PDB file of C-alpha atoms in Angstrom:
ATOM      1  CA  UNK H  19      -0.184   0.256   0.156  1.00  0.00           C
ATOM      2  CA  UNK H  20       1.587   3.307  -1.096  1.00  0.00           C
ATOM      3  CA  UNK H  21       0.458   6.694   0.413  1.00  0.00           C
ATOM      4  CA  UNK H  22       1.333   9.960   1.224  1.00  0.00           C
ATOM      5  CA  UNK H  23       1.111  12.435   4.363  1.00  0.00           C
ATOM      6  CA  UNK H  24       2.242  15.755   5.773  1.00  0.00           C
ATOM      7  CA  UNK H  25       4.242  16.524   8.586  1.00  0.00           C
ATOM      8  CA  UNK H  26       4.316  19.963  10.126  1.00  0.00           C
ATOM      9  CA  UNK H  27       8.051  21.416  10.225  1.00  0.00           C
ATOM     10  CA  UNK H  28       6.978  25.109  11.097  1.00  0.00           C
ATOM     11  CA  UNK H  29       6.803  24.577  14.982  1.00  0.00           C
ATOM     12  CA  UNK H  30      10.412  24.133  15.451  1.00  0.00           C
ATOM     13  CA  UNK H  31      12.037  25.747  12.815  1.00  0.00           C
ATOM     14  CA  UNK H  32       9.805  29.253  12.326  1.00  0.00           C
ATOM     15  CA  UNK H  33      12.942  31.413  12.960  1.00  0.00           C
ATOM     16  CA  UNK H  34      15.289  29.115  10.696  1.00  0.00           C
ATOM     17  CA  UNK H  35      12.833  29.486   7.763  1.00  0.00           C
ATOM     18  CA  UNK H  36      12.610  33.312   8.318  1.00  0.00           C
ATOM     19  CA  UNK H  37      16.182  34.045   8.415  1.00  0.00           C
ATOM     20  CA  UNK H  38      16.566  31.643   5.132  1.00  0.00           C
ATOM     21  CA  UNK H  39      13.708  33.426   3.696  1.00  0.00           C
ATOM     22  CA  UNK H  40      11.853  30.478   3.156  1.00  0.00           C
ATOM     23  CA  UNK H  41       8.240  29.338   3.538  1.00  0.00           C
ATOM     24  CA  UNK H  42       8.176  25.601   3.228  1.00  0.00           C
ATOM     25  CA  UNK H  43       6.202  24.778   6.234  1.00  0.00           C
ATOM     26  CA  UNK H  44       5.464  20.807   5.538  1.00  0.00           C
ATOM     27  CA  UNK H  45       7.379  17.725   4.874  1.00  0.00           C
ATOM     28  CA  UNK H  46       5.814  15.467   2.518  1.00  0.00           C
ATOM     29  CA  UNK H  47       6.530  11.560   3.587  1.00  0.00           C
ATOM     30  CA  UNK H  48       5.252   8.841   1.076  1.00  0.00           C
ATOM     31  CA  UNK H  49       5.306   5.270   2.767  1.00  0.00           C
ATOM     32  CA  UNK H  50       4.890   1.963   1.651  1.00  0.00           C
ATOM     33  CA  UNK H  51       3.047  -0.010   4.476  1.00  0.00           C
ATOM     34  CA  UNK H  52       2.364  -3.637   4.766  1.00  0.00           C
ATOM     35  CA  UNK H  53      -1.465  -4.146   4.538  1.00  0.00           C
ATOM     36  CA  UNK H  54      -1.322  -6.955   7.089  1.00  0.00           C
ATOM     37  CA  UNK H  55       0.822  -5.875   9.526  1.00  0.00           C
ATOM     38  CA  UNK H  56       0.450  -2.144   9.387  1.00  0.00           C
ATOM     39  CA  UNK H  57       4.369  -2.148   9.281  1.00  0.00           C
ATOM     40  CA  UNK H  58       5.861   0.730   7.658  1.00  0.00           C
ATOM     41  CA  UNK H  59       8.379  -0.938   5.096  1.00  0.00           C
ATOM     42  CA  UNK H  60       9.903   2.180   3.183  1.00  0.00           C
ATOM     43  CA  UNK H  61       9.791   6.129   3.544  1.00  0.00           C
ATOM     44  CA  UNK H  62      10.298   8.659   1.009  1.00  0.00           C
ATOM     45  CA  UNK H  63      10.556  12.225   2.476  1.00  0.00           C
ATOM     46  CA  UNK H  64      10.496  15.487   0.625  1.00  0.00           C
ATOM     47  CA  UNK H  65      10.257  19.182   1.131  1.00  0.00           C
ATOM     48  CA  UNK H  66       9.133  20.081  -2.527  1.00  0.00           C
ATOM     49  CA  UNK H  67       6.053  19.402  -3.599  1.00  0.00           C
ATOM     50  CA  UNK H  68       6.607  16.201  -5.259  1.00  0.00           C
ATOM     51  CA  UNK H  69       3.575  14.940  -7.526  1.00  0.00           C
ATOM     52  CA  UNK H  70       2.230  11.047  -5.904  1.00  0.00           C
ATOM     53  CA  UNK H  71       3.161  10.171  -9.366  1.00  0.00           C
ATOM     54  CA  UNK H  72       6.655  10.999  -9.080  1.00  0.00           C
ATOM     55  CA  UNK H  73       7.418   9.817  -5.225  1.00  0.00           C
ATOM     56  CA  UNK H  74       5.222   6.578  -5.461  1.00  0.00           C
ATOM     57  CA  UNK H  75       6.678   4.611  -8.037  1.00  0.00           C
ATOM     58  CA  UNK H  76      10.134   5.760  -6.799  1.00  0.00           C
ATOM     59  CA  UNK H  77       9.184   3.875  -3.238  1.00  0.00           C
ATOM     60  CA  UNK H  78       7.800   0.774  -5.189  1.00  0.00           C
ATOM     61  CA  UNK H  79      10.933   0.469  -7.647  1.00  0.00           C
ATOM     62  CA  UNK H  80      12.893   0.230  -4.396  1.00  0.00           C
ATOM     63  CA  UNK H  81      10.979  -2.787  -2.902  1.00  0.00           C
ATOM     64  CA  UNK H  82       9.728  -4.348  -6.080  1.00  0.00           C
ATOM     65  CA  UNK H  83      11.545  -7.588  -5.300  1.00  0.00           C
ATOM     66  CA  UNK H  84       9.719  -7.703  -2.207  1.00  0.00           C
ATOM     67  CA  UNK H  85       5.897  -6.842  -3.062  1.00  0.00           C
ATOM     68  CA  UNK H  86       3.141  -8.856  -4.737  1.00  0.00           C
ATOM     69  CA  UNK H  87       0.616  -5.846  -5.023  1.00  0.00           C
ATOM     70  CA  UNK H  88       0.736  -2.011  -5.009  1.00  0.00           C
ATOM     71  CA  UNK H  89      -2.565  -0.596  -3.941  1.00  0.00           C
ATOM     72  CA  UNK H  90      -3.254   3.250  -4.170  1.00  0.00           C
ATOM     73  CA  UNK H  91      -5.645   6.024  -4.733  1.00  0.00           C
ATOM     74  CA  UNK H  92      -5.589   7.739  -7.884  1.00  0.00           C
ATOM     75  CA  UNK H  93      -2.797  10.587  -7.211  1.00  0.00           C
ATOM     76  CA  UNK H  94      -0.473   7.797  -8.010  1.00  0.00           C
ATOM     77  CA  UNK H  95      -2.104   6.922 -11.749  1.00  0.00           C
ATOM     78  CA  UNK H  96       0.301   7.938 -14.435  1.00  0.00           C
ATOM     79  CA  UNK H  97       0.584   6.308 -17.934  1.00  0.00           C
ATOM     80  CA  UNK H  98       4.246   5.640 -17.212  1.00  0.00           C
ATOM     81  CA  UNK H  99       3.397   3.995 -14.088  1.00  0.00           C
ATOM     82  CA  UNK H 100       0.671   1.710 -15.435  1.00  0.00           C
ATOM     83  CA  UNK H 101       3.204   0.551 -18.295  1.00  0.00           C
ATOM     84  CA  UNK H 102       6.304   0.081 -15.907  1.00  0.00           C
ATOM     85  CA  UNK H 103       4.937  -1.692 -12.369  1.00  0.00           C
ATOM     86  CA  UNK H 104       3.425  -4.876 -14.283  1.00  0.00           C
ATOM     87  CA  UNK H 105       7.029  -5.455 -15.727  1.00  0.00           C
ATOM     88  CA  UNK H 106       8.124  -6.192 -11.881  1.00  0.00           C
ATOM     89  CA  UNK H 107       5.452  -8.597 -11.965  1.00  0.00           C
ATOM     90  CA  UNK H 108       3.535  -6.595  -9.336  1.00  0.00           C
ATOM     91  CA  UNK H 109      -0.646  -6.598  -9.226  1.00  0.00           C
ATOM     92  CA  UNK H 110      -1.040  -2.818  -9.542  1.00  0.00           C
ATOM     93  CA  UNK H 111      -4.405  -1.718  -8.089  1.00  0.00           C
ATOM     94  CA  UNK H 112      -4.769   1.993  -8.383  1.00  0.00           C
ATOM     95  CA  UNK H 113      -7.972   3.543  -8.332  1.00  0.00           C
ATOM     96  CA  UNK H 114      -8.620   5.371 -11.826  1.00  0.00           C
ATOM     97  CA  UNK H 115     -10.180   9.076 -12.175  1.00  0.00           C
ATOM     98  CA  UNK H 116     -12.951   9.617 -14.302  1.00  0.00           C
ATOM     99  CA  UNK H 117     -16.389   8.137 -15.259  1.00  0.00           C
ATOM    100  CA  UNK H 118     -15.294   6.509 -18.419  1.00  0.00           C
ATOM    101  CA  UNK H 119     -16.607   2.817 -18.741  1.00  0.00           C
ATOM    102  CA  UNK H 120     -13.024   1.572 -18.727  1.00  0.00           C
ATOM    103  CA  UNK H 121     -12.218   3.633 -15.755  1.00  0.00           C
ATOM    104  CA  UNK H 122     -15.504   2.397 -13.774  1.00  0.00           C
ATOM    105  CA  UNK H 123     -14.913  -1.353 -14.671  1.00  0.00           C
ATOM    106  CA  UNK H 124     -11.319  -1.290 -13.669  1.00  0.00           C
ATOM    107  CA  UNK H 125     -12.143   0.616 -10.251  1.00  0.00           C
ATOM    108  CA  UNK H 126     -14.901  -2.036  -9.805  1.00  0.00           C
ATOM    109  CA  UNK H 127     -12.819  -4.904 -10.340  1.00  0.00           C
ATOM    110  CA  UNK H 128     -10.401  -3.048  -7.672  1.00  0.00           C
ATOM    111  CA  UNK H 129     -13.188  -3.230  -5.117  1.00  0.00           C
ATOM    112  CA  UNK H 130     -13.242  -6.724  -5.568  1.00  0.00           C
ATOM    113  CA  UNK H 131      -9.692  -7.468  -5.374  1.00  0.00           C
ATOM    114  CA  UNK H 132      -9.410  -5.668  -1.699  1.00  0.00           C
ATOM    115  CA  UNK H 133      -8.544  -2.002  -2.758  1.00  0.00           C
ATOM    116  CA  UNK H 134     -10.716  -1.552   0.531  1.00  0.00           C
ATOM    117  CA  UNK H 135      -7.470  -2.138   2.684  1.00  0.00           C
ATOM    118  CA  UNK H 136      -5.982   1.251   1.569  1.00  0.00           C
ATOM    119  CA  UNK H 137      -7.177   2.756   4.863  1.00  0.00           C
ATOM    120  CA  UNK H 138      -4.540   0.366   6.822  1.00  0.00           C
ATOM    121  CA  UNK H 139      -1.843   3.234   5.696  1.00  0.00           C
ATOM    122  CA  UNK H 140      -4.151   5.997   6.980  1.00  0.00           C
ATOM    123  CA  UNK H 141      -4.110   4.058  10.137  1.00  0.00           C
ATOM    124  CA  UNK H 142      -0.656   3.757  10.618  1.00  0.00           C
ATOM    125  CA  UNK H 143      -0.227   7.548   9.624  1.00  0.00           C
ATOM    126  CA  UNK H 144      -2.800   8.487  12.236  1.00  0.00           C
ATOM    127  CA  UNK H 145      -1.555   5.916  15.105  1.00  0.00           C
ATOM    128  CA  UNK H 146       2.141   8.124  14.635  1.00  0.00           C
ATOM    129  CA  UNK H 147       0.931  11.293  14.658  1.00  0.00           C
ATOM    130  CA  UNK H 148      -1.293  10.512  17.674  1.00  0.00           C
ATOM    131  CA  UNK H 149       1.476   8.920  19.552  1.00  0.00           C
ATOM    132  CA  UNK H 150       4.759  10.947  18.457  1.00  0.00           C
ATOM    133  CA  UNK H 151       2.922  14.199  17.288  1.00  0.00           C
ATOM    134  CA  UNK H 152       2.513  15.698  13.809  1.00  0.00           C
ATOM    135  CA  UNK H 153       5.351  18.111  14.239  1.00  0.00           C
ATOM    136  CA  UNK H 154       9.046  18.191  13.732  1.00  0.00           C
ATOM    137  CA  UNK H 155      11.424  19.064  16.333  1.00  0.00           C
ATOM    138  CA  UNK H 156      14.622  19.252  14.298  1.00  0.00           C
ATOM    139  CA  UNK H 157      15.582  22.556  12.531  1.00  0.00           C
ATOM    140  CA  UNK H 158      17.629  21.112   9.326  1.00  0.00           C
ATOM    141  CA  UNK H 159      15.906  18.994   6.617  1.00  0.00           C
ATOM    142  CA  UNK H 160      17.963  16.294   6.658  1.00  0.00           C
ATOM    143  CA  UNK H 161      17.330  15.808  10.200  1.00  0.00           C
ATOM    144  CA  UNK H 162      13.938  16.111   9.794  1.00  0.00           C
ATOM    145  CA  UNK H 163      13.725  13.082   7.317  1.00  0.00           C
ATOM    146  CA  UNK H 164      15.527  10.779   9.702  1.00  0.00           C
ATOM    147  CA  UNK H 165      13.000  11.941  12.566  1.00  0.00           C
ATOM    148  CA  UNK H 166      10.346  11.288  10.250  1.00  0.00           C
ATOM    149  CA  UNK H 167      12.039   7.688   9.627  1.00  0.00           C
ATOM    150  CA  UNK H 168      12.711   7.331  12.994  1.00  0.00           C
ATOM    151  CA  UNK H 169       8.589   8.001  14.028  1.00  0.00           C
ATOM    152  CA  UNK H 170       7.807   5.195  11.757  1.00  0.00           C
ATOM    153  CA  UNK H 171      10.662   2.815  13.082  1.00  0.00           C
ATOM    154  CA  UNK H 172       9.130   3.230  16.421  1.00  0.00           C
ATOM    155  CA  UNK H 173       5.720   2.897  15.260  1.00  0.00           C
ATOM    156  CA  UNK H 174       7.001  -0.649  13.640  1.00  0.00           C
ATOM    157  CA  UNK H 175       8.511  -1.493  17.153  1.00  0.00           C
ATOM    158  CA  UNK H 176       5.289  -0.855  18.960  1.00  0.00           C
ATOM    159  CA  UNK H 177       3.245  -2.576  16.430  1.00  0.00           C
ATOM    160  CA  UNK H 178       5.718  -6.141  17.346  1.00  0.00           C
ATOM    161  CA  UNK H 179       5.939  -5.410  21.013  1.00  0.00           C
ATOM    162  CA  UNK H 180       2.443  -5.071  21.619  1.00  0.00           C
ATOM    163  CA  UNK H 181       2.094  -8.907  19.746  1.00  0.00           C
ATOM    164  CA  UNK H 182       4.661 -10.004  21.911  1.00  0.00           C
TER     165      UNK H 182
END
């Protein structure tokens, strides 16, 4: 399951942003989440507003050997990706935009093939932000990226600790 969320960075670095004449207030994190365990398998962070059609396939490409299927919302729909990901022998379930008969048929097929498991990525985001906060404390962007990866690593550890 691939999806994206935003983390607020203006709380800890407002002075730094003003001093550098920057106005970026969020960091976008695109994650790959396992639908069975809700574990976050991979994280891609960016400060610029990189579109999901660029960040999502990058995360999937890095982990293509370990995946069987990819489920994502229509923000990840891109014709390049539709032809590239099946070459990795992945079941590519992405909600299609529009109301054309082909898109409606494809979306109906996705609904029967467990597309509804997409909510699990949102659950991992919600759990992480509620337990550890949605704001970043580091001042520098590379440390903020590390902080986001650490947040999801702690989320994964908490998931396995409760099962023991």
